[in-house]
mmCIF file of C-alpha atoms in Angstrom:
data_model
loop_
_atom_site.group_PDB
_atom_site.id
_atom_site.type_symbol
_atom_site.label_atom_id
_atom_site.label_comp_id
_atom_site.label_asym_id
_atom_site.label_seq_id
_atom_site.Cartn_x
_atom_site.Cartn_y
_atom_site.Cartn_z
ATOM 1 C CA UNK A 8 110.265 168.438 98.522
ATOM 2 C CA UNK A 9 111.220 165.319 96.687
ATOM 3 C CA UNK A 10 111.713 164.065 93.186
ATOM 4 C CA UNK A 11 111.750 160.777 91.335
ATOM 5 C CA UNK A 12 114.675 160.917 88.843
ATOM 6 C CA UNK A 13 116.337 158.379 86.499
ATOM 7 C CA UNK A 14 120.037 157.869 87.179
ATOM 8 C CA UNK A 15 122.081 155.479 85.058
ATOM 9 C CA UNK A 16 118.875 153.625 84.024
ATOM 10 C CA UNK A 17 117.307 153.130 87.449
ATOM 11 C CA UNK A 18 114.618 155.284 89.149
ATOM 12 C CA UNK A 19 115.281 156.899 92.582
ATOM 13 C CA UNK A 20 113.316 158.920 95.029
ATOM 14 C CA UNK A 21 115.599 161.668 96.097
ATOM 15 C CA UNK A 22 115.386 164.823 98.294
ATOM 16 C CA UNK A 23 117.955 167.319 99.418
ATOM 17 C CA UNK A 24 120.987 166.081 101.428
ATOM 18 C CA UNK A 25 120.217 162.494 100.606
ATOM 19 C CA UNK A 26 123.148 160.097 99.959
ATOM 20 C CA UNK A 27 122.396 157.533 97.202
ATOM 21 C CA UNK A 28 124.433 154.578 95.834
ATOM 22 C CA UNK A 29 123.983 154.344 92.007
ATOM 23 C CA UNK A 30 125.697 152.302 89.231
ATOM 24 C CA UNK A 31 129.261 153.485 88.417
ATOM 25 C CA UNK A 32 129.322 156.967 86.901
ATOM 26 C CA UNK A 33 132.071 158.217 84.775
ATOM 27 C CA UNK A 34 132.416 161.546 86.600
ATOM 28 C CA UNK A 35 135.580 162.100 89.003
ATOM 29 C CA UNK A 36 135.243 162.307 92.825
ATOM 30 C CA UNK A 37 134.212 165.758 94.033
ATOM 31 C CA UNK A 38 132.688 166.773 90.722
ATOM 32 C CA UNK A 39 129.150 168.224 90.293
ATOM 33 C CA UNK A 40 126.578 166.409 88.172
ATOM 34 C CA UNK A 41 123.149 167.364 86.977
ATOM 35 C CA UNK A 42 120.323 164.977 86.070
ATOM 36 C CA UNK A 43 117.631 166.212 83.665
ATOM 37 C CA UNK A 44 115.339 163.169 83.523
ATOM 38 C CA UNK A 45 113.063 164.133 86.381
ATOM 39 C CA UNK A 46 109.877 162.075 86.241
ATOM 40 C CA UNK A 47 107.892 163.504 89.210
ATOM 41 C CA UNK A 48 108.155 166.530 91.512
ATOM 42 C CA UNK A 49 106.391 167.073 94.770
ATOM 43 C CA UNK A 50 106.691 170.494 96.212
ATOM 44 C CA UNK A 51 104.860 170.471 99.569
ATOM 45 C CA UNK A 52 101.914 168.554 98.370
ATOM 46 C CA UNK A 53 101.923 170.035 94.755
ATOM 47 C CA UNK A 54 102.628 167.132 92.521
ATOM 48 C CA UNK A 55 104.022 167.695 88.956
ATOM 49 C CA UNK A 56 104.189 164.641 86.530
ATOM 50 C CA UNK A 57 106.246 164.417 83.462
ATOM 51 C CA UNK A 58 105.348 162.938 80.119
ATOM 52 C CA UNK A 59 107.880 161.012 80.378
ATOM 53 C CA UNK A 60 110.003 163.767 81.896
ATOM 54 C CA UNK A 61 109.494 167.386 83.289
ATOM 55 C CA UNK A 62 111.014 169.840 80.951
ATOM 56 C CA UNK A 63 113.234 172.383 82.771
ATOM 57 C CA UNK A 64 113.429 170.482 86.032
ATOM 58 C CA UNK A 65 116.885 169.052 87.211
ATOM 59 C CA UNK A 66 118.528 167.443 90.230
ATOM 60 C CA UNK A 67 122.043 168.623 91.202
ATOM 61 C CA UNK A 68 124.319 166.143 92.894
ATOM 62 C CA UNK A 69 127.916 165.938 93.937
ATOM 63 C CA UNK A 70 130.013 162.692 93.422
ATOM 64 C CA UNK A 71 131.484 161.692 96.821
ATOM 65 C CA UNK A 72 133.262 158.376 96.005
ATOM 66 C CA UNK A 73 133.639 155.321 93.695
ATOM 67 C CA UNK A 74 133.487 151.958 95.638
ATOM 68 C CA UNK A 75 132.450 148.333 95.186
ATOM 69 C CA UNK A 76 129.394 146.800 96.760
ATOM 70 C CA UNK A 77 129.148 143.766 98.875
ATOM 71 C CA UNK A 78 130.089 140.400 97.530
ATOM 72 C CA UNK A 79 127.312 138.259 96.313
ATOM 73 C CA UNK A 80 127.983 134.571 96.064
ATOM 74 C CA UNK A 81 126.454 132.716 93.083
ATOM 75 C CA UNK A 82 126.317 128.890 93.803
ATOM 76 C CA UNK A 83 125.031 126.389 91.206
ATOM 77 C CA UNK A 84 124.572 122.713 92.049
ATOM 78 C CA UNK A 85 122.983 119.751 90.403
ATOM 79 C CA UNK A 86 122.206 116.900 92.748
ATOM 80 C CA UNK A 87 123.574 113.571 92.143
ATOM 81 C CA UNK A 88 125.582 114.696 89.281
ATOM 82 C CA UNK A 89 128.740 116.009 90.931
ATOM 83 C CA UNK A 90 128.253 119.619 89.323
ATOM 84 C CA UNK A 91 129.074 122.413 91.626
ATOM 85 C CA UNK A 92 129.952 125.881 90.524
ATOM 86 C CA UNK A 93 130.853 129.028 92.916
ATOM 87 C CA UNK A 94 131.145 132.416 91.526
ATOM 88 C CA UNK A 95 131.296 135.817 93.304
ATOM 89 C CA UNK A 96 130.377 139.199 92.110
ATOM 90 C CA UNK A 97 130.918 142.839 93.442
ATOM 91 C CA UNK A 98 129.173 145.668 91.700
ATOM 92 C CA UNK A 99 130.835 148.882 90.956
ATOM 93 C CA UNK A 100 128.968 151.766 92.610
ATOM 94 C CA UNK A 101 129.147 155.502 92.964
ATOM 95 C CA UNK A 102 127.950 157.393 96.042
ATOM 96 C CA UNK A 103 126.375 160.794 95.295
ATOM 97 C CA UNK A 104 124.950 163.516 97.604
ATOM 98 C CA UNK A 105 121.876 165.342 96.298
ATOM 99 C CA UNK A 106 122.567 169.014 96.736
ATOM 100 C CA UNK A 107 119.292 170.432 95.277
ATOM 101 C CA UNK A 108 116.265 169.954 93.261
ATOM 102 C CA UNK A 109 115.212 172.805 90.745
ATOM 103 C CA UNK A 110 111.551 172.798 89.614
ATOM 104 C CA UNK A 111 111.389 175.351 86.831
ATOM 105 C CA UNK A 112 108.809 174.652 84.106
ATOM 106 C CA UNK A 113 106.524 171.588 83.749
ATOM 107 C CA UNK A 114 102.687 171.198 83.865
ATOM 108 C CA UNK A 115 100.833 170.314 86.978
ATOM 109 C CA UNK A 116 98.577 167.229 86.979
ATOM 110 C CA UNK A 117 94.985 168.171 86.459
ATOM 111 C CA UNK A 118 92.036 166.112 87.936
ATOM 112 C CA UNK A 119 90.179 163.940 85.339
ATOM 113 C CA UNK A 120 86.934 165.234 84.138
ATOM 114 C CA UNK A 121 83.864 163.048 83.857
ATOM 115 C CA UNK A 122 81.887 162.838 80.675
ATOM 116 C CA UNK A 123 78.181 163.986 80.864
ATOM 117 C CA UNK A 124 76.810 162.794 77.557
ATOM 118 C CA UNK A 125 76.904 159.083 78.508
ATOM 119 C CA UNK A 126 73.258 159.024 79.196
ATOM 120 C CA UNK A 127 72.342 160.118 75.655
ATOM 121 C CA UNK A 128 74.275 157.274 74.012
ATOM 122 C CA UNK A 129 72.516 154.641 76.171
ATOM 123 C CA UNK A 130 69.156 155.749 75.007
ATOM 124 C CA UNK A 131 70.239 155.558 71.339
ATOM 125 C CA UNK A 132 71.415 152.017 71.797
ATOM 126 C CA UNK A 133 68.154 150.812 73.313
ATOM 127 C CA UNK A 134 65.992 151.914 70.363
ATOM 128 C CA UNK A 135 67.581 149.658 67.784
ATOM 129 C CA UNK A 136 67.280 146.708 70.070
ATOM 130 C CA UNK A 137 63.492 147.060 70.186
ATOM 131 C CA UNK A 138 63.292 146.967 66.384
ATOM 132 C CA UNK A 139 65.156 143.723 66.286
ATOM 133 C CA UNK A 140 63.024 142.080 69.015
ATOM 134 C CA UNK A 141 59.974 141.096 66.634
ATOM 135 C CA UNK A 142 62.405 139.187 64.292
ATOM 136 C CA UNK A 143 63.447 137.096 67.222
ATOM 137 C CA UNK A 144 59.787 136.506 68.175
ATOM 138 C CA UNK A 145 58.911 135.126 64.747
ATOM 139 C CA UNK A 146 61.835 132.599 65.070
ATOM 140 C CA UNK A 147 60.409 131.403 68.368
ATOM 141 C CA UNK A 148 56.981 131.020 66.978
ATOM 142 C CA UNK A 149 58.194 128.874 64.167
ATOM 143 C CA UNK A 150 60.014 126.656 66.611
ATOM 144 C CA UNK A 151 56.862 126.364 68.672
ATOM 145 C CA UNK A 152 54.786 125.464 65.658
ATOM 146 C CA UNK A 153 57.123 122.618 64.636
ATOM 147 C CA UNK A 154 55.607 119.222 65.323
ATOM 148 C CA UNK A 155 56.813 117.520 68.503
ATOM 149 C CA UNK A 156 57.748 114.042 68.865
ATOM 150 C CA UNK A 157 55.535 111.833 70.941
ATOM 151 C CA UNK A 158 56.975 110.836 74.259
ATOM 152 C CA UNK A 159 57.095 107.011 74.794
ATOM 153 C CA UNK A 160 55.322 105.875 77.863
ATOM 154 C CA UNK A 161 55.790 102.584 79.745
ATOM 155 C CA UNK A 162 52.694 101.070 77.950
ATOM 156 C CA UNK A 163 53.912 101.694 74.443
ATOM 157 C CA UNK A 164 57.267 99.693 74.900
#
């Protein structure tokens, strides 16, 4: 069983006993947390979709620790100008342990149904086109009846 849940503005695919690093949460270490914004649930092949979230479903987690991520170096340079800037950044993170996924409520995704009356509308569209066809033939007859210019031959020049 897994779920796709939104935590601190990001979406994560989580399952039971999984450790996940998320953006810093305000909860204390060792506290329990519940995430209600579950977007998708998969229970042994039975998929439940939310619109946008599944009502009644939640993911229970425990805050393990607060830490800082790896350092990322940002280096900017413009060649032949003598411009160099070096900057570093370490993201504040929280490590959480997923303790359980509760799947109460929600609607299951139904297969899409095909529409059968498509054939009838096609026949209705064909009939008006036949009525318009004689008007188009009259226009082509008028163009055909117009006098044509005589082609120049080598002897006429």
